[in-house]
Tab-separated table of C-alpha atoms and ligand atoms in Angstrom:
chain	number	residue	atom	x	y	z
A	1	MET	CA	29.764	-116.582	-188.447
A	2	THR	CA	31.196	-116.542	-191.932
A	3	SER	CA	29.135	-115.390	-194.907
A	4	ASP	CA	27.719	-117.961	-197.331
A	5	ILE	CA	29.612	-117.502	-200.553
A	6	ILE	CA	29.091	-120.994	-201.971
A	7	THR	CA	25.587	-121.237	-203.482
A	8	LYS	CA	22.951	-123.824	-202.555
A	9	GLN	CA	23.011	-125.174	-206.127
A	10	GLU	CA	26.767	-125.686	-205.917
A	11	LEU	CA	26.414	-127.407	-202.574
A	12	SER	CA	23.791	-129.833	-203.758
A	13	ALA	CA	25.679	-130.519	-207.003
A	14	TYR	CA	28.757	-131.329	-204.930
A	15	ALA	CA	26.842	-133.486	-202.456
A	16	ASN	CA	25.156	-135.338	-205.341
A	17	LEU	CA	28.435	-136.163	-207.038
A	18	LEU	CA	29.981	-137.341	-203.776
A	19	ARG	CA	27.000	-139.519	-202.931
A	20	LYS	CA	27.467	-141.412	-206.203
A	21	SER	CA	31.227	-141.830	-205.796
A	22	GLN	CA	33.026	-144.879	-204.475
A	23	SER	CA	36.407	-143.775	-205.694
A	24	VAL	CA	37.593	-140.161	-205.613
A	25	CYS	CA	40.885	-138.927	-207.010
A	26	ILE	CA	42.027	-135.516	-205.786
A	27	LEU	CA	44.231	-133.615	-208.225
A	28	THR	CA	46.197	-130.454	-207.742
A	29	HIS	CA	48.538	-128.265	-209.744
A	30	MET	CA	52.137	-128.531	-210.934
A	31	SER	CA	54.721	-127.426	-208.348
A	32	PRO	CA	52.228	-127.875	-205.524
A	33	ASP	CA	52.301	-125.103	-202.934
A	34	GLY	CA	50.849	-124.883	-199.426
A	35	ASP	CA	47.343	-124.176	-200.652
A	36	ALA	CA	47.440	-126.976	-203.217
A	37	MET	CA	48.740	-129.528	-200.711
A	38	GLY	CA	46.605	-128.139	-197.884
A	39	SER	CA	43.336	-128.285	-199.793
A	40	ALA	CA	44.137	-131.697	-201.307
A	41	LEU	CA	45.138	-133.281	-197.989
A	42	ALA	CA	42.280	-131.664	-196.068
A	43	MET	CA	39.874	-133.177	-198.617
A	44	TRP	CA	41.681	-136.515	-198.470
A	45	HIS	CA	41.183	-136.713	-194.687
A	46	TYR	CA	37.632	-135.419	-194.870
A	47	LEU	CA	36.466	-137.840	-197.570
A	48	GLN	CA	37.907	-140.753	-195.570
A	49	THR	CA	36.163	-139.465	-192.457
A	50	ILE	CA	32.787	-139.409	-194.183
A	51	GLY	CA	33.305	-142.933	-195.495
A	52	ILE	CA	34.262	-142.685	-199.187
A	53	PRO	CA	35.839	-146.122	-199.767
A	54	THR	CA	38.763	-145.111	-201.999
A	55	VAL	CA	40.422	-141.705	-201.929
A	56	ALA	CA	43.756	-140.787	-203.516
A	57	VAL	CA	45.735	-137.596	-204.030
A	58	CYS	CA	47.793	-137.360	-207.251
A	59	VAL	CA	50.091	-134.409	-207.907
A	60	PRO	CA	52.089	-133.841	-211.109
A	61	ASN	CA	55.527	-133.384	-209.545
A	62	GLU	CA	57.403	-133.301	-206.266
A	63	PHE	CA	56.182	-130.926	-203.554
A	64	PRO	CA	58.541	-128.887	-201.354
A	65	SER	CA	60.204	-130.556	-198.382
A	66	PHE	CA	58.793	-127.897	-196.028
A	67	LEU	CA	55.355	-129.405	-196.649
A	68	LYS	CA	56.363	-133.008	-195.974
A	69	TRP	CA	55.244	-132.742	-192.329
A	70	MET	CA	51.639	-132.275	-193.380
A	71	PRO	CA	49.309	-134.974	-192.071
A	72	ALA	CA	49.209	-137.838	-194.626
A	73	ALA	CA	51.682	-136.130	-197.003
A	74	SER	CA	53.340	-139.547	-197.368
A	75	GLN	CA	50.138	-140.857	-198.993
A	76	VAL	CA	50.385	-138.422	-201.904
A	77	LEU	CA	51.203	-140.020	-205.249
A	78	ILE	CA	53.591	-138.068	-207.450
A	79	TYR	CA	52.990	-138.584	-211.163
A	80	ASP	CA	56.673	-138.026	-212.010
A	81	ASP	CA	57.531	-141.045	-209.809
A	82	LYS	CA	54.417	-143.204	-210.191
A	83	ALA	CA	52.933	-142.406	-213.583
A	84	GLU	CA	51.252	-145.775	-214.134
A	85	GLU	CA	49.647	-145.894	-210.709
A	86	CYS	CA	48.322	-142.347	-211.082
A	87	GLN	CA	47.028	-143.123	-214.553
A	88	THR	CA	45.111	-146.192	-213.333
A	89	ILE	CA	43.611	-144.271	-210.426
A	90	ILE	CA	42.532	-141.351	-212.620
A	91	GLN	CA	41.054	-143.685	-215.244
A	92	ASN	CA	39.114	-145.734	-212.684
A	93	ALA	CA	37.885	-142.935	-210.432
A	94	ASP	CA	34.201	-141.985	-210.279
A	95	LEU	CA	35.075	-138.422	-209.388
A	96	LEU	CA	38.095	-136.211	-210.050
A	97	LEU	CA	38.263	-133.381	-207.533
A	98	CYS	CA	40.323	-130.598	-209.060
A	99	LEU	CA	41.618	-128.405	-206.272
A	100	ASP	CA	43.448	-125.075	-206.560
A	101	PHE	CA	43.720	-125.035	-210.361
A	102	ASN	CA	41.470	-123.831	-213.138
A	103	ASP	CA	42.624	-125.650	-216.261
A	104	LEU	CA	43.765	-129.206	-217.001
A	105	LYS	CA	46.882	-127.670	-218.576
A	106	ARG	CA	48.005	-126.866	-215.019
A	107	ILE	CA	48.477	-130.531	-214.082
A	108	GLY	CA	50.932	-131.496	-216.822
A	109	LYS	CA	50.578	-134.924	-218.386
A	110	MET	CA	47.874	-135.910	-215.924
A	111	GLY	CA	45.676	-133.342	-217.684
A	112	GLU	CA	45.284	-135.488	-220.806
A	113	ILE	CA	44.554	-138.583	-218.736
A	114	ALA	CA	41.992	-136.668	-216.693
A	115	ALA	CA	40.357	-135.272	-219.837
A	116	GLN	CA	39.895	-138.783	-221.202
A	117	SER	CA	38.737	-140.330	-217.928
A	118	LYS	CA	35.031	-141.163	-217.720
A	119	ALA	CA	35.017	-139.813	-214.150
A	120	LYS	CA	32.864	-136.829	-213.260
A	121	LYS	CA	34.967	-133.748	-212.675
A	122	MET	CA	34.624	-130.993	-210.144
A	123	ILE	CA	36.663	-127.817	-209.687
A	124	ILE	CA	37.050	-126.167	-206.292
A	125	ASP	CA	39.332	-123.220	-206.871
A	126	HIS	CA	40.054	-119.513	-206.538
A	127	HIS	CA	41.910	-118.768	-209.786
A	128	LEU	CA	40.306	-116.474	-212.339
A	129	PHE	CA	38.655	-117.819	-215.480
A	130	PRO	CA	38.072	-121.525	-214.836
A	131	ALA	CA	38.246	-123.572	-218.033
A	132	ASP	CA	35.101	-125.358	-219.134
A	133	PHE	CA	36.008	-128.977	-218.416
A	134	ALA	CA	34.200	-129.838	-215.200
A	135	ASP	CA	30.689	-131.077	-214.425
A	136	VAL	CA	30.586	-128.835	-211.359
A	137	THR	CA	32.685	-125.694	-210.947
A	138	ILE	CA	32.944	-123.996	-207.584
A	139	SER	CA	35.163	-121.040	-208.418
A	140	TYR	CA	35.580	-118.012	-206.159
A	141	PRO	CA	38.529	-115.830	-207.189
A	142	GLN	CA	37.710	-113.492	-204.303
A	143	SER	CA	38.624	-116.245	-201.850
A	144	PRO	CA	42.218	-115.792	-200.619
A	145	SER	CA	42.842	-119.542	-200.716
A	146	THR	CA	41.307	-122.774	-201.923
A	147	CYS	CA	41.712	-124.039	-198.361
A	148	GLU	CA	39.226	-121.426	-197.203
A	149	LEU	CA	36.744	-122.733	-199.779
A	150	VAL	CA	37.285	-126.282	-198.549
A	151	PHE	CA	36.520	-125.156	-194.984
A	152	ARG	CA	33.384	-123.362	-196.159
A	153	LEU	CA	32.249	-126.339	-198.188
A	154	ILE	CA	32.639	-128.787	-195.312
A	155	CYS	CA	30.818	-126.452	-192.922
A	156	ARG	CA	27.983	-125.711	-195.305
A	157	LEU	CA	27.392	-129.428	-195.685
A	158	GLY	CA	26.836	-129.501	-191.937
A	159	ASP	CA	30.039	-131.431	-191.343
A	160	PHE	CA	31.915	-129.031	-189.078
A	161	GLN	CA	32.120	-131.787	-186.452
A	162	ASN	CA	34.085	-133.870	-188.947
A	163	ILE	CA	36.904	-131.318	-189.114
A	164	THR	CA	39.610	-133.123	-187.192
A	165	GLN	CA	42.868	-131.547	-186.081
A	166	PRO	CA	44.787	-132.883	-189.143
A	167	ILE	CA	42.153	-131.381	-191.458
A	168	ALA	CA	42.340	-128.086	-189.571
A	169	GLU	CA	46.146	-128.073	-189.885
A	170	CYS	CA	45.989	-128.675	-193.628
A	171	ILE	CA	43.415	-125.919	-194.098
A	172	TYR	CA	45.384	-123.457	-191.992
A	173	THR	CA	48.564	-124.142	-193.970
A	174	GLY	CA	46.983	-123.127	-197.273
A	175	MET	CA	45.347	-120.062	-195.757
A	176	MET	CA	48.717	-118.997	-194.363
A	177	THR	CA	50.862	-119.661	-197.436
A	178	ASP	CA	48.519	-118.205	-200.080
A	179	THR	CA	48.392	-114.906	-198.191
A	180	GLY	CA	52.129	-114.724	-197.367
A	181	ASN	CA	51.350	-115.313	-193.685
A	182	PHE	CA	48.395	-112.893	-193.937
A	183	SER	CA	50.387	-110.053	-195.473
A	184	PHE	CA	48.414	-109.768	-198.733
A	185	ASN	CA	44.889	-110.630	-199.836
A	186	SER	CA	44.118	-110.868	-196.171
A	187	ASN	CA	41.711	-108.079	-195.200
A	188	TYR	CA	38.700	-110.328	-194.850
A	189	VAL	CA	36.972	-110.725	-191.499
A	190	ASP	CA	35.846	-114.246	-192.470
A	191	THR	CA	39.461	-115.373	-192.767
A	192	TYR	CA	40.081	-114.615	-189.107
A	193	GLN	CA	36.803	-116.156	-187.999
A	194	ILE	CA	37.833	-119.344	-189.766
A	195	ILE	CA	41.288	-119.188	-188.151
A	196	ALA	CA	39.644	-118.831	-184.738
A	197	GLU	CA	37.701	-122.054	-185.394
A	198	LEU	CA	40.855	-123.815	-186.574
A	199	VAL	CA	42.805	-122.756	-183.488
A	200	LYS	CA	39.940	-124.063	-181.326
A	201	LEU	CA	40.334	-127.372	-183.145
A	202	GLY	CA	43.937	-127.563	-182.010
A	203	VAL	CA	45.912	-125.819	-184.747
A	204	ASP	CA	49.190	-124.464	-183.385
A	205	LYS	CA	49.674	-121.647	-185.855
A	206	ASP	CA	53.080	-120.653	-184.491
A	207	ALA	CA	54.350	-124.209	-184.943
A	208	ILE	CA	52.999	-124.365	-188.499
A	209	TYR	CA	54.677	-121.042	-189.306
A	210	ASN	CA	57.975	-122.478	-188.059
A	211	LYS	CA	57.604	-125.705	-189.998
A	212	VAL	CA	56.820	-123.906	-193.252
A	213	PHE	CA	58.892	-120.745	-193.136
A	214	ASN	CA	61.883	-121.480	-190.888
A	215	THR	CA	63.224	-124.509	-192.695
A	216	TYR	CA	65.813	-123.176	-195.083
A	217	SER	CA	69.098	-124.921	-195.679
A	218	ALA	CA	72.324	-122.918	-195.443
A	219	ASP	CA	72.643	-123.305	-199.240
A	220	ARG	CA	69.224	-121.736	-199.692
A	221	MET	CA	70.113	-118.780	-197.469
A	222	ARG	CA	73.320	-118.262	-199.465
A	223	LEU	CA	71.350	-118.460	-202.716
A	224	MET	CA	69.066	-115.760	-201.369
A	225	GLY	CA	72.063	-113.573	-200.511
A	226	TYR	CA	73.503	-114.159	-203.977
A	227	CYS	CA	70.218	-113.192	-205.631
A	228	LEU	CA	69.984	-109.933	-203.717
A	229	TYR	CA	73.666	-108.966	-203.838
A	230	LYS	CA	74.673	-110.078	-207.312
A	231	LYS	CA	71.592	-110.724	-209.395
A	232	MET	CA	68.817	-108.301	-208.579
A	233	LYS	CA	68.352	-105.778	-211.361
A	234	ILE	CA	66.210	-102.743	-210.662
A	235	TYR	CA	64.375	-100.734	-213.322
A	236	PRO	CA	63.615	-97.587	-211.279
A	237	GLU	CA	61.259	-95.954	-213.753
A	238	GLN	CA	59.086	-99.031	-213.882
A	239	HIS	CA	59.401	-99.732	-210.137
A	240	THR	CA	60.382	-103.226	-211.158
A	241	ALA	CA	62.984	-105.755	-210.004
A	242	LEU	CA	64.207	-108.803	-211.898
A	243	ILE	CA	66.242	-111.777	-210.721
A	244	ALA	CA	67.200	-114.440	-213.276
A	245	LEU	CA	69.166	-117.580	-212.401
A	246	THR	CA	70.850	-119.945	-214.823
A	247	ARG	CA	71.229	-123.680	-214.307
A	248	LYS	CA	74.895	-123.163	-213.473
A	249	GLU	CA	74.040	-120.695	-210.723
A	250	LEU	CA	71.474	-123.071	-209.231
A	251	TYR	CA	74.107	-125.792	-209.254
A	252	MET	CA	76.532	-123.507	-207.378
A	253	PHE	CA	74.064	-123.495	-204.482
A	254	ASN	CA	73.159	-127.189	-204.611
A	255	PHE	CA	69.630	-126.210	-205.627
A	256	GLN	CA	66.821	-128.403	-204.271
A	257	SER	CA	63.147	-128.342	-205.138
A	258	GLY	CA	61.505	-125.559	-203.119
A	259	ASP	CA	64.680	-123.501	-202.705
A	260	ALA	CA	63.320	-120.786	-205.000
A	261	GLU	CA	60.109	-120.473	-203.006
A	262	GLY	CA	59.612	-116.897	-201.812
A	263	LEU	CA	62.628	-115.394	-203.576
A	264	VAL	CA	60.337	-113.490	-205.937
A	265	ASN	CA	58.747	-111.668	-203.004
A	266	LEU	CA	61.981	-110.235	-201.600
A	267	PRO	CA	62.421	-107.204	-203.886
A	268	LEU	CA	58.912	-106.042	-202.961
A	269	GLN	CA	60.355	-105.148	-199.567
A	270	ILE	CA	62.164	-102.255	-201.279
A	271	HIS	CA	60.062	-99.148	-200.700
A	272	ASP	CA	59.480	-98.169	-204.333
A	273	VAL	CA	59.497	-101.562	-206.028
A	274	TYR	CA	55.963	-102.590	-206.948
A	275	TYR	CA	56.670	-105.345	-209.475
A	276	SER	CA	59.001	-108.288	-209.041
A	277	VAL	CA	59.962	-110.951	-211.558
A	278	PHE	CA	61.955	-114.084	-210.843
A	279	MET	CA	63.237	-116.487	-213.509
A	280	ARG	CA	65.108	-119.715	-213.073
A	281	ALA	CA	66.176	-122.644	-215.176
A	282	ASP	CA	64.013	-125.714	-214.618
A	283	LYS	CA	64.321	-129.228	-216.102
A	284	ASP	CA	63.398	-128.391	-219.679
A	285	LYS	CA	62.281	-124.758	-219.453
A	286	ILE	CA	62.615	-121.454	-217.665
A	287	LYS	CA	60.090	-121.008	-214.875
A	288	ILE	CA	58.963	-117.448	-214.302
A	289	SER	CA	57.199	-115.907	-211.303
A	290	PHE	CA	55.581	-112.494	-211.248
A	291	ARG	CA	54.482	-110.552	-208.190
A	292	SER	CA	53.065	-107.062	-207.782
A	293	GLN	CA	51.483	-104.859	-205.194
A	294	GLY	CA	48.079	-103.193	-205.243
A	295	ASP	CA	46.139	-102.562	-208.398
A	296	ARG	CA	48.902	-103.611	-210.801
A	297	PRO	CA	48.017	-106.825	-212.612
A	298	VAL	CA	50.810	-109.161	-213.686
A	299	ASN	CA	48.667	-112.095	-214.848
A	300	GLU	CA	47.838	-110.488	-218.207
A	301	PHE	CA	51.510	-109.950	-218.993
A	302	ALA	CA	52.320	-113.529	-217.938
A	303	SER	CA	49.609	-114.840	-220.205
A	304	GLU	CA	50.438	-112.652	-223.218
A	305	PHE	CA	54.200	-113.224	-223.289
A	306	PHE	CA	55.001	-116.291	-221.238
A	307	ASN	CA	52.185	-118.762	-221.789
A	308	GLY	CA	51.094	-118.419	-218.179
A	309	GLY	CA	48.584	-116.657	-215.974
A	310	GLY	CA	47.436	-116.605	-212.388
A	311	HIS	CA	46.171	-113.950	-210.038
A	312	LYS	CA	46.387	-110.174	-210.310
A	313	ASN	CA	49.295	-109.934	-207.863
A	314	ALA	CA	50.841	-113.400	-208.224
A	315	ALA	CA	51.254	-115.053	-211.582
A	316	GLY	CA	53.574	-117.437	-213.335
A	317	GLY	CA	54.704	-118.421	-216.775
A	318	GLU	CA	57.338	-120.321	-218.704
A	319	SER	CA	59.829	-119.973	-221.523
A	320	TYR	CA	61.573	-122.547	-223.682
A	321	ASP	CA	64.414	-120.231	-224.628
A	322	SER	CA	67.707	-119.506	-222.834
A	323	VAL	CA	67.724	-117.408	-219.648
A	324	ALA	CA	69.435	-114.557	-221.527
A	325	ASN	CA	66.832	-114.564	-224.314
A	326	THR	CA	63.997	-114.813	-221.812
A	327	VAL	CA	65.346	-111.760	-219.985
A	328	LYS	CA	65.599	-109.958	-223.320
A	329	LYS	CA	62.035	-110.819	-224.233
A	330	PHE	CA	60.906	-109.548	-220.833
A	331	GLU	CA	62.869	-106.315	-221.235
A	332	ASP	CA	61.486	-105.790	-224.735
A	333	HIS	CA	57.897	-105.805	-223.519
A	334	PHE	CA	57.453	-105.086	-219.832
A	335	LYS	CA	57.713	-101.292	-219.991
A	336	ASP	CA	54.323	-101.020	-221.667
A	337	TYR	CA	52.721	-103.036	-218.872
A	338	PHE	CA	54.661	-102.304	-215.700
A	339	ASN	CA	54.370	-98.580	-215.707
A	340	LYS	CA	52.393	-97.410	-212.735
B	401	5GP	P1	54.376	-119.160	-208.607
B	401	5GP	O1	55.085	-117.939	-209.036
B	401	5GP	O2	54.273	-119.252	-207.106
B	401	5GP	O3	54.849	-120.400	-209.249
B	401	5GP	O4	52.886	-118.993	-209.114
B	401	5GP	C1	52.058	-117.965	-208.676
B	401	5GP	C2	50.667	-118.172	-209.220
B	401	5GP	O5	50.731	-118.026	-210.630
B	401	5GP	C3	50.129	-119.570	-208.991
B	401	5GP	O6	49.293	-119.582	-207.872
B	401	5GP	C4	49.324	-119.835	-210.218
B	401	5GP	O7	48.060	-119.281	-210.065
B	401	5GP	C5	49.946	-119.003	-211.282
B	401	5GP	N1	50.834	-119.717	-212.206
B	401	5GP	C6	52.122	-120.096	-212.011
B	401	5GP	N2	52.630	-120.681	-213.105
B	401	5GP	C7	51.643	-120.662	-214.027
B	401	5GP	C8	51.556	-121.127	-215.384
B	401	5GP	O8	52.490	-121.642	-215.975
B	401	5GP	N3	50.357	-120.943	-215.998
B	401	5GP	C9	49.295	-120.339	-215.364
B	401	5GP	N4	48.153	-120.189	-216.047
B	401	5GP	N5	49.360	-119.886	-214.126
B	401	5GP	C10	50.497	-120.044	-213.452
B	402	MN	MN1	45.803	-121.286	-204.074
């Protein structure tokens, strides 16, 4: 079966913390994606199954509507809507399970509350360079998704029989979304062995694909067309594409949370574009996504110029300037980095 990447020490540290916990709060990152929601909800189901009395999932802000079908998604508490309730839960928890993020900065205002909470903290994650805030850190950047780590963890604890169909569906969702439906970061035999187990447990992978990827609104499709036809700027020498959307443009397409999902990946379908950057106005900032192919890191650039970070081929950042100035800042610096 799958190889043992999680160490025995990590396993027993995890089991020890769980044994002492009556109340577990699962936290995941800002703008939760399929892997964040999948790992959090899989854990939520699992911890209930093994008899932890109180389990909650708190996320910083709204998650995309194409993930609302996920089993128990309606149980998730959104800090933006229920700040006080989240605060009380985080303060009173025995254990904070930090899934799919590596730094308390990634969970917005909940980060300060978590830092001050007396709860033990544990990271289960696959982002590079975990910050030093947790009592136990299970960090494997070579894992394509946090969901895969959750599956491994449950199995290594001898609890495979406790993986119910809802848990399997949550795990599959994160594995699928964090690899772009197994189109990048997906050359690992273990991944497919895990999928085989999940399908045996009743996962209908075709149905999940449909629920996650074939759910666009007409407005979203038109926004995509607008991005490609009117907004995509190509820098041929740097093999780079940029799309930047202002608030007004988002408004033109009745922009809803999640509508920008995946737009950054589109220019990579052009045969000689290796880097893609997508910027859009958000509530109080510009949100920036970076993608690249192969051995061309974008996380360092995101961190140096846009207060962000992430993985080698998928990173993000932010800017508190106008869209025009953010584009200018990007253009002033990217040529030294995006040059292969
Ligand atoms: P996305 O472009 O999908 O929002 O983010 C891609 C990846 O970049 C995420 O999985 C996350 O690892 C990372 N990321 C996105 N935004 C930020 C940010 O503001 N700071 C850091 N450190 N990483 C980010
Ligand atoms: Mn992830």
